[in-house]
Coordinates of C-alpha atoms in Angstrom, one line a residue:
X21 CA -2.1 5.5 -10.4
X22 CA -3.1 8.8 -10.2
X23 CA -0.4 9.7 -6.9
X24 CA 2.2 8.9 -9.0
X25 CA 0.7 11.4 -11.9
X26 CA 0.0 13.8 -9.4
X27 CA 3.5 13.4 -8.2
X28 CA 5.3 13.2 -11.4
X29 CA 3.1 16.9 -12.2
X30 CA 4.4 18.7 -8.9
X31 CA 7.6 17.6 -9.4
X32 CA 7.7 18.9 -13.1
X33 CA 7.0 22.2 -11.5
X34 CA 9.5 22.5 -9.1
X35 CA 8.5 21.0 -6.0
X36 CA 11.2 19.2 -4.6
X37 CA 10.0 18.9 -0.6
X38 CA 9.4 15.1 0.7
X39 CA 6.3 13.8 -0.2
X40 CA 4.9 10.9 2.4
X41 CA 2.3 8.8 1.1
X42 CA 0.3 6.9 3.6
X43 CA -1.6 3.9 2.9
X44 CA -1.3 3.4 -0.9
X45 CA -3.8 0.8 -0.9
X46 CA -5.2 1.5 -4.2
X47 CA -1.5 0.5 -5.7
X48 CA -2.2 -3.3 -4.8
X49 CA -5.2 -3.4 -7.4
X50 CA -3.2 -1.6 -10.3
X51 CA -2.3 -4.2 -13.1
X52 CA 1.0 -2.2 -13.6
X53 CA 1.6 -1.5 -9.8
X54 CA 5.5 -2.9 -10.7
X55 CA 5.8 0.2 -13.5
X56 CA 4.2 2.8 -10.9
X57 CA 6.9 1.1 -8.2
X58 CA 9.0 2.4 -10.4
X59 CA 8.5 5.6 -11.4
X60 CA 7.9 6.4 -7.2
X61 CA 11.4 5.3 -7.1
X62 CA 12.4 7.8 -9.7
X63 CA 10.2 10.5 -7.6
X64 CA 12.0 10.5 -4.2
X65 CA 8.8 9.4 -2.3
X66 CA 8.7 8.0 0.8
X67 CA 5.2 5.4 1.3
X68 CA 4.0 4.5 4.2
X69 CA 1.9 1.7 5.2
X70 CA -0.4 0.8 7.6
X71 CA -1.0 -2.7 8.5
X72 CA -2.5 -2.9 12.1
X73 CA -5.3 -1.4 9.9
X74 CA -5.2 -2.6 6.7
X75 CA -4.3 -6.5 7.1
X76 CA -7.7 -6.7 9.2
X77 CA -9.4 -5.9 5.5
X78 CA -10.0 -8.6 3.0
X79 CA -7.2 -11.1 1.0
X80 CA -5.8 -14.1 2.4
X81 CA -2.6 -15.6 0.4
X82 CA -3.9 -17.9 -2.3
X83 CA -7.4 -15.5 -3.8
X84 CA -6.7 -13.2 -6.3
X85 CA -9.4 -11.9 -8.2
X86 CA -11.2 -14.2 -9.8
X87 CA -11.2 -15.5 -6.5
X88 CA -9.9 -18.5 -5.5
X89 CA -7.3 -19.1 -7.5
X90 CA -4.2 -20.9 -6.2
X91 CA -1.0 -18.7 -5.7
X92 CA 2.8 -20.4 -6.1
X93 CA 3.9 -19.9 -2.7
X94 CA 7.7 -19.4 -4.3
X95 CA 6.0 -16.0 -6.1
X96 CA 6.6 -13.0 -3.6
X97 CA 3.6 -10.9 -4.2
X98 CA 1.8 -8.9 -1.3
X99 CA -1.9 -9.6 -0.8
X100 CA -4.1 -7.8 -2.9
X101 CA -7.5 -7.5 -1.9
X102 CA -6.0 -6.8 2.0
X103 CA -5.6 -3.3 2.4
X104 CA -1.8 -2.9 1.7
X105 CA -0.1 -1.3 -0.3
X106 CA 2.7 -3.2 -2.7
X107 CA 5.6 -3.1 0.2
X108 CA 8.2 -5.6 -1.6
X109 CA 7.1 -4.7 -5.2
X110 CA 8.2 -1.3 -4.3
X111 CA 11.2 -1.9 -2.1
X112 CA 12.2 -4.0 -5.0
X113 CA 11.9 -0.4 -6.6
X114 CA 13.6 1.2 -5.0
X115 CA 10.9 3.3 -2.9
X116 CA 11.7 4.3 0.8
X117 CA 9.0 1.9 2.3
X118 CA 8.2 2.4 6.5
X119 CA 5.6 0.8 8.7
X120 CA 3.0 3.1 11.0
X121 CA -0.2 2.8 12.5
X122 CA -2.5 5.3 12.5
X123 CA -4.7 3.5 15.2
X124 CA -4.4 6.1 17.9
X125 CA -8.2 7.1 19.7
X126 CA -9.6 6.6 16.4
X127 CA -13.4 4.3 15.6
X128 CA -11.1 1.2 15.1
X129 CA -9.3 1.3 18.1
X130 CA -11.1 4.1 20.5
X131 CA -8.8 3.3 23.3
X132 CA -5.8 4.3 21.7
X133 CA -5.0 0.3 21.1
X134 CA -2.3 -0.4 17.8

């Protein structure tokens, strides 16, 4: 993923400050998400998902491209087309993961609802 390559380049040039990746939803659509998660773990970053916003955006368990193909419930899988990053895969790889909300007085929640 682009953000992994960008962070690798920054680290190679000596950037050592903390890095937080917000949302990171594109990771869920990468065929090599597990490998990308492993590379992020080695780069010392934190991924913060924003489920309050992103959960309403798409996929439900049991659908994946092509849609409506059943997925075995015993398989740990973050919904791919739902606007969430690969929380379980990132955590399994050793990446620090957190959840937050960015819905304070914005278009989706104009009254500051979370």
